[in-house]
N, CA, C and O atoms as a GROMACS GRO file, in nm:
protein
  324
    1MET      N    1   0.019  -0.101   0.015
    1MET     CA    2   0.057   0.012   0.024
    1MET      C    3   0.098   0.138   0.020
    1MET      O    4   0.168   0.180   0.112
    2GLU      N    5   0.057   0.227  -0.097
    2GLU     CA    6   0.130   0.360  -0.113
    2GLU      C    7   0.113   0.427   0.058
    2GLU      O    8   0.029   0.379   0.134
    3SER      N    9   0.176   0.506   0.088
    3SER     CA   10   0.206   0.557   0.221
    3SER      C   11   0.081   0.665   0.219
    3SER      O   12   0.016   0.656   0.323
    4THR      N   13   0.036   0.757   0.136
    4THR     CA   14  -0.087   0.854   0.126
    4THR      C   15  -0.198   0.801   0.162
    4THR      O   16  -0.281   0.856   0.236
    5ARG      N   17  -0.214   0.611   0.078
    5ARG     CA   18  -0.340   0.546   0.096
    5ARG      C   19  -0.369   0.514   0.274
    5ARG      O   20  -0.466   0.505   0.349
    6ILE      N   21  -0.190   0.501   0.290
    6ILE     CA   22  -0.149   0.439   0.458
    6ILE      C   23  -0.218   0.522   0.524
    6ILE      O   24  -0.315   0.484   0.589
    7ALA      N   25  -0.169   0.688   0.519
    7ALA     CA   26  -0.205   0.776   0.555
    7ALA      C   27  -0.381   0.798   0.625
    7ALA      O   28  -0.419   0.832   0.737
    8ALA      N   29  -0.430   0.772   0.541
    8ALA     CA   30  -0.579   0.792   0.557
    8ALA      C   31  -0.639   0.734   0.580
    8ALA      O   32  -0.748   0.761   0.631
    9VAL      N   33  -0.591   0.618   0.552
    9VAL     CA   34  -0.620   0.476   0.678
    9VAL      C   35  -0.605   0.491   0.725
    9VAL      O   36  -0.690   0.429   0.788
   10ALA      N   37  -0.511   0.572   0.844
   10ALA     CA   38  -0.445   0.542   0.963
   10ALA      C   39  -0.520   0.680   0.980
   10ALA      O   40  -0.571   0.684   1.092
   11ALA      N   41  -0.545   0.799   0.902
   11ALA     CA   42  -0.657   0.865   0.996
   11ALA      C   43  -0.787   0.848   1.011
   11ALA      O   44  -0.854   0.923   1.082
   12ASP      N   45  -0.835   0.748   0.944
   12ASP     CA   46  -0.963   0.696   0.926
   12ASP      C   47  -1.005   0.652   1.083
   12ASP      O   48  -0.929   0.574   1.140
   13ILE      N   49  -1.102   0.691   1.140
   13ILE     CA   50  -1.167   0.659   1.314
   13ILE      C   51  -1.243   0.572   1.332
   13ILE      O   52  -1.263   0.519   1.441
   14SER      N   53  -1.317   0.533   1.193
   14SER     CA   54  -1.412   0.368   1.173
   14SER      C   55  -1.339   0.231   1.160
   14SER      O   56  -1.399   0.129   1.126
   15ASN      N   57  -1.257   0.233   1.177
   15ASN     CA   58  -1.182   0.109   1.184
   15ASN      C   59  -1.051   0.119   1.237
   15ASN      O   60  -0.944   0.120   1.176
   16PRO      N   61  -1.078   0.126   1.390
   16PRO     CA   62  -1.024   0.146   1.466
   16PRO      C   63  -0.850  -0.020   1.457
   16PRO      O   64  -0.740  -0.007   1.511
   17ARG      N   65  -0.878  -0.097   1.405
   17ARG     CA   66  -0.762  -0.202   1.386
   17ARG      C   67  -0.716  -0.206   1.260
   17ARG      O   68  -0.622  -0.285   1.249
   18ALA      N   69  -0.745  -0.153   1.166
   18ALA     CA   70  -0.683  -0.143   1.063
   18ALA      C   71  -0.601  -0.008   1.082
   18ALA      O   72  -0.478  -0.004   1.082
   19GLY      N   73  -0.699   0.119   1.102
   19GLY     CA   74  -0.612   0.208   1.164
   19GLY      C   75  -0.476   0.256   1.238
   19GLY      O   76  -0.382   0.328   1.204
   20LEU      N   77  -0.506   0.182   1.357
   20LEU     CA   78  -0.376   0.071   1.465
   20LEU      C   79  -0.211   0.047   1.354
   20LEU      O   80  -0.091   0.074   1.362
   21ARG      N   81  -0.297  -0.013   1.268
   21ARG     CA   82  -0.175  -0.092   1.171
   21ARG      C   83  -0.115  -0.016   1.090
   21ARG      O   84   0.000  -0.017   1.048
   22ALA      N   85  -0.243   0.085   1.063
   22ALA     CA   86  -0.139   0.178   0.963
   22ALA      C   87  -0.075   0.298   1.041
   22ALA      O   88  -0.016   0.385   0.977
   23VAL      N   89  -0.083   0.304   1.154
   23VAL     CA   90   0.027   0.384   1.217
   23VAL      C   91   0.138   0.322   1.300
   23VAL      O   92   0.228   0.370   1.370
   24SER      N   93   0.100   0.195   1.267
   24SER     CA   94   0.235   0.153   1.305
   24SER      C   95   0.332   0.101   1.158
   24SER      O   96   0.446   0.056   1.165
   25SER      N   97   0.271   0.114   1.058
   25SER     CA   98   0.341   0.087   0.953
   25SER      C   99   0.391   0.208   0.901
   25SER      O  100   0.468   0.201   0.805
   26LEU      N  101   0.357   0.331   0.955
   26LEU     CA  102   0.393   0.481   0.915
   26LEU      C  103   0.488   0.503   0.983
   26LEU      O  104   0.579   0.569   0.933
   27ARG      N  105   0.500   0.457   1.114
   27ARG     CA  106   0.656   0.463   1.271
   27ARG      C  107   0.704   0.415   1.134
   27ARG      O  108   0.722   0.500   1.047
   28VAL      N  109   0.733   0.253   1.098
   28VAL     CA  110   0.804   0.187   1.074
   28VAL      C  111   0.890   0.313   0.926
   28VAL      O  112   1.000   0.364   0.906
   29LEU      N  113   0.784   0.310   0.872
   29LEU     CA  114   0.867   0.409   0.753
   29LEU      C  115   0.906   0.528   0.747
   29LEU      O  116   0.960   0.574   0.646
   30ALA      N  117   0.875   0.621   0.898
   30ALA     CA  118   0.961   0.725   0.934
   30ALA      C  119   1.057   0.688   0.993
   30ALA      O  120   1.150   0.768   0.979
   31ASP      N  121   1.084   0.592   1.064
   31ASP     CA  122   1.165   0.537   1.162
   31ASP      C  123   1.307   0.522   0.999
   31ASP      O  124   1.429   0.538   1.014
   32THR      N  125   1.252   0.498   0.892
   32THR     CA  126   1.312   0.413   0.815
   32THR      C  127   1.419   0.521   0.723
   32THR      O  128   1.538   0.511   0.693
   33LEU      N  129   1.285   0.656   0.688
   33LEU     CA  130   1.404   0.736   0.621
   33LEU      C  131   1.530   0.855   0.709
   33LEU      O  132   1.631   0.922   0.688
   34GLU      N  133   1.432   0.815   0.814
   34GLU     CA  134   1.462   0.914   0.943
   34GLU      C  135   1.566   0.889   0.936
   34GLU      O  136   1.639   0.983   0.904
   35LEU      N  137   1.653   0.712   0.969
   35LEU     CA  138   1.805   0.663   0.972
   35LEU      C  139   1.856   0.702   0.843
   35LEU      O  140   1.965   0.758   0.854
   36LYS      N  141   1.804   0.690   0.698
   36LYS     CA  142   1.828   0.748   0.549
   36LYS      C  143   1.900   0.892   0.555
   36LYS      O  144   2.016   0.930   0.539
   37GLN      N  145   1.782   0.952   0.586
   37GLN     CA  146   1.866   1.112   0.632
   37GLN      C  147   1.969   1.177   0.701
   37GLN      O  148   2.052   1.262   0.667
   38VAL      N  149   1.933   1.091   0.852
   38VAL     CA  150   2.019   1.092   0.912
   38VAL      C  151   2.203   1.026   0.870
   38VAL      O  152   2.306   1.056   0.931
   39GLU      N  153   2.192   0.954   0.774
   39GLU     CA  154   2.326   0.901   0.730
   39GLU      C  155   2.344   1.034   0.594
   39GLU      O  156   2.452   1.094   0.602
   40ALA      N  157   2.312   1.050   0.554
   40ALA     CA  158   2.299   1.191   0.461
   40ALA      C  159   2.336   1.222   0.510
   40ALA      O  160   2.451   1.178   0.518
   41ALA      N  161   2.303   1.326   0.601
   41ALA     CA  162   2.328   1.460   0.633
   41ALA      C  163   2.510   1.405   0.716
   41ALA      O  164   2.593   1.478   0.662
   42LEU      N  165   2.573   1.321   0.804
   42LEU     CA  166   2.671   1.305   0.886
   42LEU      C  167   2.730   1.299   0.746
   42LEU      O  168   2.810   1.388   0.717
   43ARG      N  169   2.687   1.159   0.612
   43ARG     CA  170   2.792   1.202   0.493
   43ARG      C  171   2.806   1.296   0.426
   43ARG      O  172   2.866   1.278   0.320
   44ALA      N  173   2.759   1.430   0.459
   44ALA     CA  174   2.717   1.537   0.440
   44ALA      C  175   2.821   1.650   0.536
   44ALA      O  176   2.833   1.773   0.532
   45GLY      N  177   2.878   1.556   0.610
   45GLY     CA  178   2.945   1.638   0.704
   45GLY      C  179   2.851   1.712   0.827
   45GLY      O  180   2.914   1.812   0.859
   46LEU      N  181   2.753   1.705   0.892
   46LEU     CA  182   2.657   1.768   1.001
   46LEU      C  183   2.701   1.727   1.110
   46LEU      O  184   2.724   1.606   1.118
   47SER      N  185   2.722   1.801   1.211
   47SER     CA  186   2.732   1.722   1.295
   47SER      C  187   2.622   1.662   1.377
   47SER      O  188   2.510   1.659   1.327
   48TRP      N  189   2.643   1.609   1.506
   48TRP     CA  190   2.532   1.513   1.594
   48TRP      C  191   2.456   1.654   1.638
   48TRP      O  192   2.335   1.671   1.624
   49GLN      N  193   2.541   1.744   1.689
   49GLN     CA  194   2.429   1.924   1.681
   49GLN      C  195   2.331   1.950   1.542
   49GLN      O  196   2.208   1.950   1.556
   50GLU      N  197   2.384   1.969   1.424
   50GLU     CA  198   2.361   2.020   1.351
   50GLU      C  199   2.224   1.878   1.322
   50GLU      O  200   2.110   1.923   1.304
   51VAL      N  201   2.235   1.756   1.320
   51VAL     CA  202   2.150   1.661   1.282
   51VAL      C  203   1.996   1.669   1.412
   51VAL      O  204   1.876   1.686   1.390
   52ALA      N  205   2.067   1.648   1.535
   52ALA     CA  206   1.982   1.723   1.681
   52ALA      C  207   1.900   1.842   1.605
   52ALA      O  208   1.784   1.825   1.569
   53ASP      N  209   1.942   1.917   1.591
   53ASP     CA  210   1.828   2.070   1.562
   53ASP      C  211   1.800   2.033   1.473
   53ASP      O  212   1.678   2.031   1.489
   54ALA      N  213   1.829   1.971   1.307
   54ALA     CA  214   1.702   1.989   1.261
   54ALA      C  215   1.587   1.816   1.296
   54ALA      O  216   1.502   1.796   1.210
   55LEU      N  217   1.592   1.725   1.394
   55LEU     CA  218   1.512   1.669   1.394
   55LEU      C  219   1.438   1.763   1.528
   55LEU      O  220   1.322   1.733   1.556
   56GLY      N  221   1.482   1.836   1.579
   56GLY     CA  222   1.398   1.886   1.722
   56GLY      C  223   1.411   1.823   1.829
   56GLY      O  224   1.316   1.808   1.906
   57VAL      N  225   1.556   1.764   1.860
   57VAL     CA  226   1.556   1.682   1.930
   57VAL      C  227   1.697   1.692   2.005
   57VAL      O  228   1.789   1.661   1.929
   58SER      N  229   1.729   1.718   2.101
   58SER     CA  230   1.912   1.751   2.208
   58SER      C  231   1.982   1.599   2.072
   58SER      O  232   1.951   1.510   1.992
   59ARG      N  233   2.109   1.687   2.151
   59ARG     CA  234   2.233   1.626   1.978
   59ARG      C  235   2.234   1.439   2.089
   59ARG      O  236   2.255   1.327   2.044
   60GLN      N  237   2.195   1.491   2.271
   60GLN     CA  238   2.219   1.330   2.284
   60GLN      C  239   2.093   1.251   2.298
   60GLN      O  240   2.118   1.150   2.365
   61ALA      N  241   2.022   1.254   2.277
   61ALA     CA  242   1.886   1.211   2.166
   61ALA      C  243   1.934   1.166   2.011
   61ALA      O  244   1.957   1.047   1.988
   62ALA      N  245   1.945   1.250   1.925
   62ALA     CA  246   1.956   1.215   1.832
   62ALA      C  247   2.113   1.109   1.822
   62ALA      O  248   2.108   1.011   1.748
   63HIS      N  249   2.189   1.126   1.868
   63HIS     CA  250   2.294   1.037   1.902
   63HIS      C  251   2.269   0.894   1.962
   63HIS      O  252   2.320   0.787   1.929
   64LYS      N  253   2.175   0.922   2.060
   64LYS     CA  254   2.186   0.784   2.110
   64LYS      C  255   2.060   0.676   2.040
   64LYS      O  256   2.051   0.558   2.075
   65LYS      N  257   1.982   0.731   1.952
   65LYS     CA  258   1.874   0.710   1.850
   65LYS      C  259   1.981   0.627   1.713
   65LYS      O  260   1.977   0.510   1.676
   66HIS      N  261   2.043   0.706   1.678
   66HIS     CA  262   2.100   0.719   1.566
   66HIS      C  263   2.257   0.616   1.532
   66HIS      O  264   2.291   0.540   1.441
   67ALA      N  265   2.322   0.666   1.663
   67ALA     CA  266   2.444   0.623   1.612
   67ALA      C  267   2.512   0.464   1.580
   67ALA      O  268   2.607   0.435   1.508
   68LYS      N  269   2.440   0.394   1.649
   68LYS     CA  270   2.502   0.271   1.650
   68LYS      C  271   2.362   0.196   1.557
   68LYS      O  272   2.320   0.087   1.594
   69ARG      N  273   2.304   0.261   1.449
   69ARG     CA  274   2.252   0.242   1.344
   69ARG      C  275   2.267   0.311   1.222
   69ARG      O  276   2.187   0.296   1.130
   70VAL      N  277   2.373   0.393   1.216
   70VAL     CA  278   2.400   0.438   1.077
   70VAL      C  279   2.552   0.363   1.036
   70VAL      O  280   2.654   0.348   1.104
   71ASP      N  281   2.518   0.324   0.892
   71ASP     CA  282   2.636   0.260   0.794
   71ASP      C  283   2.796   0.246   0.885
   71ASP      O  284   2.839   0.325   0.970
   72ALA      N  285   2.827   0.185   0.861
   72ALA     CA  286   2.981   0.172   0.965
   72ALA      C  287   3.036   0.276   0.880
   72ALA      O  288   3.057   0.385   0.933
   73SER      N  289   3.068   0.258   0.738
   73SER     CA  290   3.165   0.269   0.678
   73SER      C  291   3.134   0.472   0.685
   73SER      O  292   3.223   0.530   0.623
   74ILE      N  293   3.044   0.554   0.738
   74ILE     CA  294   3.029   0.655   0.772
   74ILE      C  295   3.068   0.690   0.884
   74ILE      O  296   3.016   0.651   0.988
   75PRO      N  297   3.186   0.785   0.878
   75PRO     CA  298   3.275   0.822   0.955
   75PRO      C  299   3.224   0.950   1.014
   75PRO      O  300   3.217   1.062   0.965
   76LEU      N  301   3.180   0.894   1.160
   76LEU     CA  302   3.069   1.038   1.234
   76LEU      C  303   3.199   1.152   1.326
   76LEU      O  304   3.318   1.170   1.349
   77PRO      N  305   3.078   1.195   1.346
   77PRO     CA  306   3.176   1.313   1.398
   77PRO      C  307   3.235   1.328   1.552
   77PRO      O  308   3.152   1.308   1.640
   78ARG      N  309   3.314   1.348   1.577
   78ARG     CA  310   3.317   1.338   1.759
   78ARG      C  311   3.328   1.469   1.800
   78ARG      O  312   3.375   1.539   1.711
   79ARG      N  313   3.299   1.537   1.917
   79ARG     CA  314   3.294   1.654   1.981
   79ARG      C  315   3.423   1.674   2.006
   79ARG      O  316   3.501   1.582   2.026
   80ASN      N  317   3.458   1.813   2.008
   80ASN     CA  318   3.602   1.852   2.036
   80ASN      C  319   3.569   1.863   2.186
   80ASN      O  320   3.449   1.852   2.213
   81THR      N  321   3.615   1.874   2.241
   81THR     CA  322   3.630   1.809   2.383
   81THR      C  323   3.751   1.898   2.438
   81THR      O  324   3.796   1.879   2.551
   0.00000   0.00000   0.00000
């Protein structure tokens, strides 16, 4: 099912079972897309702070969620201490 159709099912409250399955599918899709964008950002040289700012979360939250999931070939930025 395409994403716009899934979103329509998720928004339709007449069938909660189908709606909940659609919400779950959208969550998986959003998580997959977010990781791809984080990887693209890191490849482009963005810092974890810049990634976090774009996602509207703290640097720590972005790093915790994605650092172990990103493609291992991507050189991860380190904080200057």
